[in-house]
Amino acid sequence: MSVINNYDVIVVGGGHAGAEAAHAAARIGVKTALVTMSRQTIAQLSCNPAIGGLAKGQIAREVDAMGGLMGLATDIGGIQFRMLNRSKGPAVWAPRAQADKDLYPRAVQDLLAKCPNLDIIEETAAQLKVTGSAITGLVCESGLQLEAPTVVLTAGTFLRGLMHLGTEQIKGGRFEEPSSEYLTDSLEQLGIHTERLKTGTPARIDAASIDYDKVAIQPGDEVPVPFSFLNDRIAQEQMCCWITFTNEQTHNIIRNNLDRAPMVTGQIQSAGPRYCPSIETKIMRFADKDRHQIFLEPEGRTTNSVYCNGISTSLPRDVQVEMIRSIKGLEHAKILRYAYAIEYDYVPPLQIRATLETKKVRGLFLAGQINGTSGYEEAAGQGLIAGVNAARYVKGQEPVILGRDQAYIGVLIDDLVTRGVDEPYRMFTSRAEHRLLLRSDNADERLTPLGRQWGVVDDNRWEAFQAKQAQKQQIRDYIESYRIDGKHLRSLLCQMGHDQNWLTDAVPELIEKNVDPFALQTIVNDIRYAGYVEKQKKLIERYKQTENVKLPRNFDYTAIPQLSNEAKSRLNKIQPENLGQASRVTGINPADITVLMVYLRKQS
């Protein structure tokens, strides 16, 4: 039995959480091992070949702003770029890119291969090694033992993964890949409770079998916005997507076969994603709707595979064929890969801290779907923070926690560790109470300085950021001093209809100065929403009075008799880090917070 003991951080799993965690830890300068079943499947787009979208696009740009991989890989592997929600305010504008399922993971793999302090080890993790209540390493199925004071577990859907296709059940973490059958037992032995969740993926069809005269074309943006703040343009040619709809015939086929649907028969009992349901769930939940939208999305430039976004299902193969061929434009569709649902183990996240370290085992961090989330972006955001905190743990430094006012990633993690989940968590802009501050265009201003402090942002990114900020300041100064017909340009920008396009028409010098259009957009947004932003900042300052009041760790709240029984139970379970987090715990009321404040004053 061989033992490798020269690592500081071991990351288990090569999905989006694992890739970001390994990259972040290694960039900080600690010796890191990424343990994955296959290096060829690192950062694979196992479901939808797309990055970003509503709220998810903000997270992807936040990951990039802190020196992560996702934005760079998207700009390399993207085949269609769109800015969603442009008809609404910039706080909810969301970048989205259709990605090439081969180019995107290859880009991540290439970036990891160039990363110092990182080894990629092709093994299947089997057991966590613990001494006392602290992690000491990992045992692989082959018998190989890796020793390290920290482990970041990012198992995705692989923990006892079970795929469902009609009555057929196949063990696996995803299509044609084995599951991890032993790690759950290891977690349970450490006192970490696990439960089951479910997700799914739709069929892929042959692009040549689509009747394009019957479906609506969906092109990308004329001027695509890059995901990475290091890039100022997207050079590659964009591909089109298409739109079609289910119909009453489709719905009847599904209704007539619900007795063969695992979600209905009880074969699947785990909760699935509420906001990305299977087509059979849609038919039952929205019985009054006569059609549902389907996006036909190419999976790459060199493949004929098309992803049918909107008809995820676990129905049997013969029903899938009949259902798909009832849809306009897909009457002669050739299925290349059938849809399936997958059940997997996860760790209910009330068992982890806001640092993503488990409460039971010191040095063990969890990130991604193992914490009950869905989506590549949510996983990547958690992975980066877990990787940073694992590295800081090794170095004996204080952990980092992003606030709800700093990042969508902060909102995501706070929601997980404070409220828990009973279904796969998906980020929405509505979850962020300070979303006016958390725009996709200003993620670098919010987070790149933090990434620099932590050691994740390298010199190249930092110098580019500083140069961009200097240019922005010059533009701001110029706008402040500029007048049109005696009126301040800044005041005119606050008027209805005076947007970035109006500005460049009214002040052509900005184009002549070769001003970065994306930087200019951020400045216009800052000016137009300055009053609202100022109000939010004042509100945040009031909130920080409670966020800064630390609560004792591993405290027995039954020792405070004035608390309600419900408050004692919930606070003992969650063990909030501070008074602000305690106030967000479900079931905690203002009277409970007042009791806590009085108690803390008496103890000080």
PDB file of N, CA and C in Angstrom, residues 226-300:
ATOM      1  N   PRO A 226     -18.039  39.498 -23.037  1.00  0.00           N
ATOM      2  CA  PRO A 226     -17.211  38.408 -22.491  1.00  0.00           C
ATOM      3  C   PRO A 226     -17.583  38.103 -21.040  1.00  0.00           C
ATOM      4  N   PHE A 227     -17.306  36.891 -20.602  1.00  0.00           N
ATOM      5  CA  PHE A 227     -17.513  36.528 -19.206  1.00  0.00           C
ATOM      6  C   PHE A 227     -16.333  36.966 -18.352  1.00  0.00           C
ATOM      7  N   SER A 228     -15.129  36.863 -18.884  1.00  0.00           N
ATOM      8  CA  SER A 228     -13.958  37.199 -18.083  1.00  0.00           C
ATOM      9  C   SER A 228     -13.629  38.677 -18.196  1.00  0.00           C
ATOM     10  N   PHE A 229     -13.292  39.280 -17.058  1.00  0.00           N
ATOM     11  CA  PHE A 229     -12.888  40.678 -17.043  1.00  0.00           C
ATOM     12  C   PHE A 229     -11.518  40.878 -17.701  1.00  0.00           C
ATOM     13  N   LEU A 230     -10.816  39.790 -17.990  1.00  0.00           N
ATOM     14  CA  LEU A 230      -9.532  39.904 -18.682  1.00  0.00           C
ATOM     15  C   LEU A 230      -9.703  40.052 -20.187  1.00  0.00           C
ATOM     16  N   ASN A 231     -10.904  39.809 -20.696  1.00  0.00           N
ATOM     17  CA  ASN A 231     -11.147  39.884 -22.136  1.00  0.00           C
ATOM     18  C   ASN A 231     -12.039  41.072 -22.475  1.00  0.00           C
ATOM     19  N   ASP A 232     -11.723  41.742 -23.584  1.00  0.00           N
ATOM     20  CA  ASP A 232     -12.537  42.886 -23.995  1.00  0.00           C
ATOM     21  C   ASP A 232     -13.419  42.593 -25.197  1.00  0.00           C
ATOM     22  N   ARG A 233     -13.327  41.386 -25.751  1.00  0.00           N
ATOM     23  CA  ARG A 233     -14.210  41.048 -26.869  1.00  0.00           C
ATOM     24  C   ARG A 233     -14.238  39.541 -27.077  1.00  0.00           C
ATOM     25  N   ILE A 234     -15.268  39.082 -27.766  1.00  0.00           N
ATOM     26  CA  ILE A 234     -15.397  37.682 -28.181  1.00  0.00           C
ATOM     27  C   ILE A 234     -15.172  37.644 -29.684  1.00  0.00           C
ATOM     28  N   ALA A 235     -14.139  36.930 -30.100  1.00  0.00           N
ATOM     29  CA  ALA A 235     -13.748  36.957 -31.509  1.00  0.00           C
ATOM     30  C   ALA A 235     -14.409  35.855 -32.334  1.00  0.00           C
ATOM     31  N   GLN A 236     -14.711  34.700 -31.714  1.00  0.00           N
ATOM     32  CA  GLN A 236     -15.195  33.564 -32.496  1.00  0.00           C
ATOM     33  C   GLN A 236     -16.615  33.767 -33.002  1.00  0.00           C
ATOM     34  N   GLU A 237     -16.907  33.142 -34.125  1.00  0.00           N
ATOM     35  CA  GLU A 237     -18.241  33.227 -34.729  1.00  0.00           C
ATOM     36  C   GLU A 237     -19.247  32.521 -33.823  1.00  0.00           C
ATOM     37  N   GLN A 238     -20.442  33.110 -33.712  1.00  0.00           N
ATOM     38  CA  GLN A 238     -21.463  32.527 -32.850  1.00  0.00           C
ATOM     39  C   GLN A 238     -22.372  31.586 -33.642  1.00  0.00           C
ATOM     40  N   MET A 239     -22.917  30.612 -32.916  1.00  0.00           N
ATOM     41  CA  MET A 239     -23.870  29.667 -33.489  1.00  0.00           C
ATOM     42  C   MET A 239     -25.283  30.037 -33.033  1.00  0.00           C
ATOM     43  N   CYS A 240     -26.266  29.549 -33.746  1.00  0.00           N
ATOM     44  CA  CYS A 240     -27.662  29.821 -33.391  1.00  0.00           C
ATOM     45  C   CYS A 240     -28.259  28.674 -32.589  1.00  0.00           C
ATOM     46  N   CYS A 241     -29.238  29.016 -31.763  1.00  0.00           N
ATOM     47  CA  CYS A 241     -30.108  28.040 -31.116  1.00  0.00           C
ATOM     48  C   CYS A 241     -31.488  28.175 -31.748  1.00  0.00           C
ATOM     49  N   TRP A 242     -32.410  27.291 -31.363  1.00  0.00           N
ATOM     50  CA  TRP A 242     -33.755  27.335 -31.930  1.00  0.00           C
ATOM     51  C   TRP A 242     -34.781  27.092 -30.834  1.00  0.00           C
ATOM     52  N   ILE A 243     -36.014  27.492 -31.110  1.00  0.00           N
ATOM     53  CA  ILE A 243     -37.087  27.363 -30.128  1.00  0.00           C
ATOM     54  C   ILE A 243     -38.272  26.637 -30.745  1.00  0.00           C
ATOM     55  N   THR A 244     -38.837  25.715 -29.983  1.00  0.00           N
ATOM     56  CA  THR A 244     -40.088  25.074 -30.361  1.00  0.00           C
ATOM     57  C   THR A 244     -40.907  24.860 -29.085  1.00  0.00           C
ATOM     58  N   PHE A 245     -42.033  24.167 -29.190  1.00  0.00           N
ATOM     59  CA  PHE A 245     -42.918  24.009 -28.036  1.00  0.00           C
ATOM     60  C   PHE A 245     -43.523  22.609 -28.011  1.00  0.00           C
ATOM     61  N   THR A 246     -43.826  22.143 -26.810  1.00  0.00           N
ATOM     62  CA  THR A 246     -44.670  20.958 -26.701  1.00  0.00           C
ATOM     63  C   THR A 246     -46.090  21.347 -27.108  1.00  0.00           C
ATOM     64  N   ASN A 247     -46.967  20.350 -27.234  1.00  0.00           N
ATOM     65  CA  ASN A 247     -48.352  20.621 -27.620  1.00  0.00           C
ATOM     66  C   ASN A 247     -49.274  19.626 -26.910  1.00  0.00           C
ATOM     67  N   GLU A 248     -50.551  19.701 -27.200  1.00  0.00           N
ATOM     68  CA  GLU A 248     -51.516  18.845 -26.505  1.00  0.00           C
ATOM     69  C   GLU A 248     -51.251  17.368 -26.771  1.00  0.00           C
ATOM     70  N   GLN A 249     -50.813  17.050 -27.981  1.00  0.00           N
ATOM     71  CA  GLN A 249     -50.490  15.655 -28.292  1.00  0.00           C
ATOM     72  C   GLN A 249     -49.330  15.177 -27.410  1.00  0.00           C
ATOM     73  N   THR A 250     -48.312  16.021 -27.273  1.00  0.00           N
ATOM     74  CA  THR A 250     -47.177  15.690 -26.414  1.00  0.00           C
ATOM     75  C   THR A 250     -47.640  15.425 -24.991  1.00  0.00           C
ATOM     76  N   HIS A 251     -48.506  16.311 -24.502  1.00  0.00           N
ATOM     77  CA  HIS A 251     -48.974  16.198 -23.125  1.00  0.00           C
ATOM     78  C   HIS A 251     -49.813  14.937 -22.922  1.00  0.00           C
ATOM     79  N   ASN A 252     -50.601  14.575 -23.927  1.00  0.00           N
ATOM     80  CA  ASN A 252     -51.406  13.353 -23.822  1.00  0.00           C
ATOM     81  C   ASN A 252     -50.524  12.110 -23.789  1.00  0.00           C
ATOM     82  N   ILE A 253     -49.477  12.113 -24.583  1.00  0.00           N
ATOM     83  CA  ILE A 253     -48.537  10.983 -24.573  1.00  0.00           C
ATOM     84  C   ILE A 253     -47.937  10.807 -23.177  1.00  0.00           C
ATOM     85  N   ILE A 254     -47.564  11.926 -22.573  1.00  0.00           N
ATOM     86  CA  ILE A 254     -46.975  11.874 -21.229  1.00  0.00           C
ATOM     87  C   ILE A 254     -48.009  11.410 -20.210  1.00  0.00           C
ATOM     88  N   ARG A 255     -49.222  12.000 -20.266  1.00  0.00           N
ATOM     89  CA  ARG A 255     -50.272  11.618 -19.313  1.00  0.00           C
ATOM     90  C   ARG A 255     -50.603  10.130 -19.421  1.00  0.00           C
ATOM     91  N   ASN A 256     -50.632   9.633 -20.638  1.00  0.00           N
ATOM     92  CA  ASN A 256     -50.988   8.229 -20.856  1.00  0.00           C
ATOM     93  C   ASN A 256     -49.914   7.264 -20.377  1.00  0.00           C
ATOM     94  N   ASN A 257     -48.738   7.805 -20.054  1.00  0.00           N
ATOM     95  CA  ASN A 257     -47.633   6.931 -19.640  1.00  0.00           C
ATOM     96  C   ASN A 257     -47.091   7.277 -18.253  1.00  0.00           C
ATOM     97  N   LEU A 258     -47.875   8.028 -17.485  1.00  0.00           N
ATOM     98  CA  LEU A 258     -47.424   8.390 -16.143  1.00  0.00           C
ATOM     99  C   LEU A 258     -47.246   7.161 -15.248  1.00  0.00           C
ATOM    100  N   ASP A 259     -47.954   6.074 -15.581  1.00  0.00           N
ATOM    101  CA  ASP A 259     -47.791   4.861 -14.786  1.00  0.00           C
ATOM    102  C   ASP A 259     -46.439   4.194 -15.037  1.00  0.00           C
ATOM    103  N   ARG A 260     -45.667   4.741 -15.989  1.00  0.00           N
ATOM    104  CA  ARG A 260     -44.314   4.227 -16.275  1.00  0.00           C
ATOM    105  C   ARG A 260     -43.242   5.259 -15.922  1.00  0.00           C
ATOM    106  N   ALA A 261     -43.676   6.351 -15.254  1.00  0.00           N
ATOM    107  CA  ALA A 261     -42.746   7.419 -14.875  1.00  0.00           C
ATOM    108  C   ALA A 261     -42.248   7.178 -13.452  1.00  0.00           C
ATOM    109  N   PRO A 262     -40.948   6.992 -13.244  1.00  0.00           N
ATOM    110  CA  PRO A 262     -40.410   6.706 -11.911  1.00  0.00           C
ATOM    111  C   PRO A 262     -40.772   7.747 -10.858  1.00  0.00           C
ATOM    112  N   MET A 263     -40.938   9.019 -11.283  1.00  0.00           N
ATOM    113  CA  MET A 263     -41.303  10.065 -10.327  1.00  0.00           C
ATOM    114  C   MET A 263     -42.730   9.859  -9.814  1.00  0.00           C
ATOM    115  N   VAL A 264     -43.571   9.211 -10.610  1.00  0.00           N
ATOM    116  CA  VAL A 264     -44.980   9.027 -10.252  1.00  0.00           C
ATOM    117  C   VAL A 264     -45.201   7.683  -9.563  1.00  0.00           C
ATOM    118  N   THR A 265     -44.502   6.651 -10.014  1.00  0.00           N
ATOM    119  CA  THR A 265     -44.710   5.302  -9.476  1.00  0.00           C
ATOM    120  C   THR A 265     -44.111   5.120  -8.091  1.00  0.00           C
ATOM    121  N   GLY A 266     -43.241   6.040  -7.676  1.00  0.00           N
ATOM    122  CA  GLY A 266     -42.587   5.901  -6.377  1.00  0.00           C
ATOM    123  C   GLY A 266     -41.210   5.279  -6.464  1.00  0.00           C
ATOM    124  N   GLN A 267     -40.800   4.921  -7.693  1.00  0.00           N
ATOM    125  CA  GLN A 267     -39.440   4.388  -7.881  1.00  0.00           C
ATOM    126  C   GLN A 267     -38.403   5.426  -7.463  1.00  0.00           C
ATOM    127  N   ILE A 268     -38.703   6.711  -7.761  1.00  0.00           N
ATOM    128  CA  ILE A 268     -37.890   7.835  -7.283  1.00  0.00           C
ATOM    129  C   ILE A 268     -38.668   8.528  -6.179  1.00  0.00           C
ATOM    130  N   GLN A 269     -38.070   8.645  -5.016  1.00  0.00           N
ATOM    131  CA  GLN A 269     -38.743   9.302  -3.897  1.00  0.00           C
ATOM    132  C   GLN A 269     -38.032  10.573  -3.449  1.00  0.00           C
ATOM    133  N   SER A 270     -36.867  10.845  -4.017  1.00  0.00           N
ATOM    134  CA  SER A 270     -36.099  12.026  -3.627  1.00  0.00           C
ATOM    135  C   SER A 270     -36.684  13.285  -4.260  1.00  0.00           C
ATOM    136  N   ALA A 271     -36.455  14.421  -3.608  1.00  0.00           N
ATOM    137  CA  ALA A 271     -36.927  15.700  -4.138  1.00  0.00           C
ATOM    138  C   ALA A 271     -36.063  16.146  -5.302  1.00  0.00           C
ATOM    139  N   GLY A 272     -36.719  16.635  -6.358  1.00  0.00           N
ATOM    140  CA  GLY A 272     -36.010  17.157  -7.518  1.00  0.00           C
ATOM    141  C   GLY A 272     -36.015  18.668  -7.525  1.00  0.00           C
ATOM    142  N   PRO A 273     -35.357  19.285  -8.505  1.00  0.00           N
ATOM    143  CA  PRO A 273     -35.286  20.752  -8.567  1.00  0.00           C
ATOM    144  C   PRO A 273     -36.639  21.374  -8.904  1.00  0.00           C
ATOM    145  N   ARG A 274     -37.113  22.248  -8.019  1.00  0.00           N
ATOM    146  CA  ARG A 274     -38.411  22.898  -8.218  1.00  0.00           C
ATOM    147  C   ARG A 274     -38.422  23.772  -9.470  1.00  0.00           C
ATOM    148  N   TYR A 275     -37.300  24.445  -9.755  1.00  0.00           N
ATOM    149  CA  TYR A 275     -37.293  25.456 -10.809  1.00  0.00           C
ATOM    150  C   TYR A 275     -36.724  24.937 -12.126  1.00  0.00           C
ATOM    151  N   CYS A 276     -36.437  23.654 -12.174  1.00  0.00           N
ATOM    152  CA  CYS A 276     -36.034  23.025 -13.437  1.00  0.00           C
ATOM    153  C   CYS A 276     -36.645  21.619 -13.451  1.00  0.00           C
ATOM    154  N   PRO A 277     -37.977  21.533 -13.416  1.00  0.00           N
ATOM    155  CA  PRO A 277     -38.646  20.238 -13.239  1.00  0.00           C
ATOM    156  C   PRO A 277     -38.641  19.402 -14.514  1.00  0.00           C
ATOM    157  N   SER A 278     -38.898  18.127 -14.341  1.00  0.00           N
ATOM    158  CA  SER A 278     -39.053  17.236 -15.485  1.00  0.00           C
ATOM    159  C   SER A 278     -40.317  17.613 -16.254  1.00  0.00           C
ATOM    160  N   ILE A 279     -40.384  17.170 -17.494  1.00  0.00           N
ATOM    161  CA  ILE A 279     -41.555  17.510 -18.305  1.00  0.00           C
ATOM    162  C   ILE A 279     -42.814  16.847 -17.739  1.00  0.00           C
ATOM    163  N   GLU A 280     -42.686  15.641 -17.155  1.00  0.00           N
ATOM    164  CA  GLU A 280     -43.873  15.024 -16.569  1.00  0.00           C
ATOM    165  C   GLU A 280     -44.351  15.804 -15.345  1.00  0.00           C
ATOM    166  N   THR A 281     -43.417  16.376 -14.571  1.00  0.00           N
ATOM    167  CA  THR A 281     -43.803  17.215 -13.432  1.00  0.00           C
ATOM    168  C   THR A 281     -44.500  18.482 -13.921  1.00  0.00           C
ATOM    169  N   LYS A 282     -43.993  19.072 -15.003  1.00  0.00           N
ATOM    170  CA  LYS A 282     -44.632  20.272 -15.565  1.00  0.00           C
ATOM    171  C   LYS A 282     -46.075  19.974 -15.987  1.00  0.00           C
ATOM    172  N   ILE A 283     -46.265  18.838 -16.637  1.00  0.00           N
ATOM    173  CA  ILE A 283     -47.601  18.483 -17.132  1.00  0.00           C
ATOM    174  C   ILE A 283     -48.577  18.343 -15.971  1.00  0.00           C
ATOM    175  N   MET A 284     -48.104  17.758 -14.865  1.00  0.00           N
ATOM    176  CA  MET A 284     -48.992  17.566 -13.701  1.00  0.00           C
ATOM    177  C   MET A 284     -49.177  18.864 -12.923  1.00  0.00           C
ATOM    178  N   ARG A 285     -48.090  19.623 -12.757  1.00  0.00           N
ATOM    179  CA  ARG A 285     -48.151  20.823 -11.918  1.00  0.00           C
ATOM    180  C   ARG A 285     -48.868  21.969 -12.625  1.00  0.00           C
ATOM    181  N   PHE A 286     -48.693  22.058 -13.948  1.00  0.00           N
ATOM    182  CA  PHE A 286     -49.303  23.153 -14.722  1.00  0.00           C
ATOM    183  C   PHE A 286     -50.287  22.566 -15.736  1.00  0.00           C
ATOM    184  N   ALA A 287     -51.308  21.913 -15.212  1.00  0.00           N
ATOM    185  CA  ALA A 287     -52.260  21.198 -16.071  1.00  0.00           C
ATOM    186  C   ALA A 287     -53.019  22.133 -17.003  1.00  0.00           C
ATOM    187  N   ASP A 288     -53.081  23.438 -16.661  1.00  0.00           N
ATOM    188  CA  ASP A 288     -53.832  24.392 -17.489  1.00  0.00           C
ATOM    189  C   ASP A 288     -53.033  24.869 -18.698  1.00  0.00           C
ATOM    190  N   LYS A 289     -51.726  24.603 -18.735  1.00  0.00           N
ATOM    191  CA  LYS A 289     -50.893  25.084 -19.843  1.00  0.00           C
ATOM    192  C   LYS A 289     -50.985  24.120 -21.020  1.00  0.00           C
ATOM    193  N   ASP A 290     -51.173  24.687 -22.216  1.00  0.00           N
ATOM    194  CA  ASP A 290     -51.302  23.824 -23.387  1.00  0.00           C
ATOM    195  C   ASP A 290     -49.983  23.635 -24.123  1.00  0.00           C
ATOM    196  N   ARG A 291     -48.921  24.312 -23.659  1.00  0.00           N
ATOM    197  CA  ARG A 291     -47.605  24.101 -24.277  1.00  0.00           C
ATOM    198  C   ARG A 291     -46.494  24.565 -23.343  1.00  0.00           C
ATOM    199  N   HIS A 292     -45.311  24.013 -23.544  1.00  0.00           N
ATOM    200  CA  HIS A 292     -44.124  24.409 -22.784  1.00  0.00           C
ATOM    201  C   HIS A 292     -42.978  24.639 -23.770  1.00  0.00           C
ATOM    202  N   GLN A 293     -42.185  25.667 -23.509  1.00  0.00           N
ATOM    203  CA  GLN A 293     -41.117  26.059 -24.424  1.00  0.00           C
ATOM    204  C   GLN A 293     -39.942  25.084 -24.360  1.00  0.00           C
ATOM    205  N   ILE A 294     -39.356  24.840 -25.520  1.00  0.00           N
ATOM    206  CA  ILE A 294     -38.174  23.980 -25.621  1.00  0.00           C
ATOM    207  C   ILE A 294     -37.103  24.740 -26.394  1.00  0.00           C
ATOM    208  N   PHE A 295     -35.900  24.785 -25.828  1.00  0.00           N
ATOM    209  CA  PHE A 295     -34.755  25.394 -26.507  1.00  0.00           C
ATOM    210  C   PHE A 295     -33.892  24.272 -27.084  1.00  0.00           C
ATOM    211  N   LEU A 296     -33.645  24.344 -28.369  1.00  0.00           N
ATOM    212  CA  LEU A 296     -32.777  23.366 -29.039  1.00  0.00           C
ATOM    213  C   LEU A 296     -31.388  23.975 -29.134  1.00  0.00           C
ATOM    214  N   GLU A 297     -30.459  23.449 -28.333  1.00  0.00           N
ATOM    215  CA  GLU A 297     -29.150  24.077 -28.143  1.00  0.00           C
ATOM    216  C   GLU A 297     -28.026  23.157 -28.614  1.00  0.00           C
ATOM    217  N   PRO A 298     -27.249  23.593 -29.619  1.00  0.00           N
ATOM    218  CA  PRO A 298     -26.142  22.759 -30.098  1.00  0.00           C
ATOM    219  C   PRO A 298     -25.106  22.546 -29.004  1.00  0.00           C
ATOM    220  N   GLU A 299     -24.558  21.342 -28.931  1.00  0.00           N
ATOM    221  CA  GLU A 299     -23.587  21.009 -27.894  1.00  0.00           C
ATOM    222  C   GLU A 299     -22.142  21.302 -28.304  1.00  0.00           C
ATOM    223  N   GLY A 300     -21.952  21.831 -29.506  1.00  0.00           N
ATOM    224  CA  GLY A 300     -20.594  22.186 -29.911  1.00  0.00           C
ATOM    225  C   GLY A 300     -20.485  22.431 -31.397  1.00  0.00           C
TER     226      GLY A 300
END
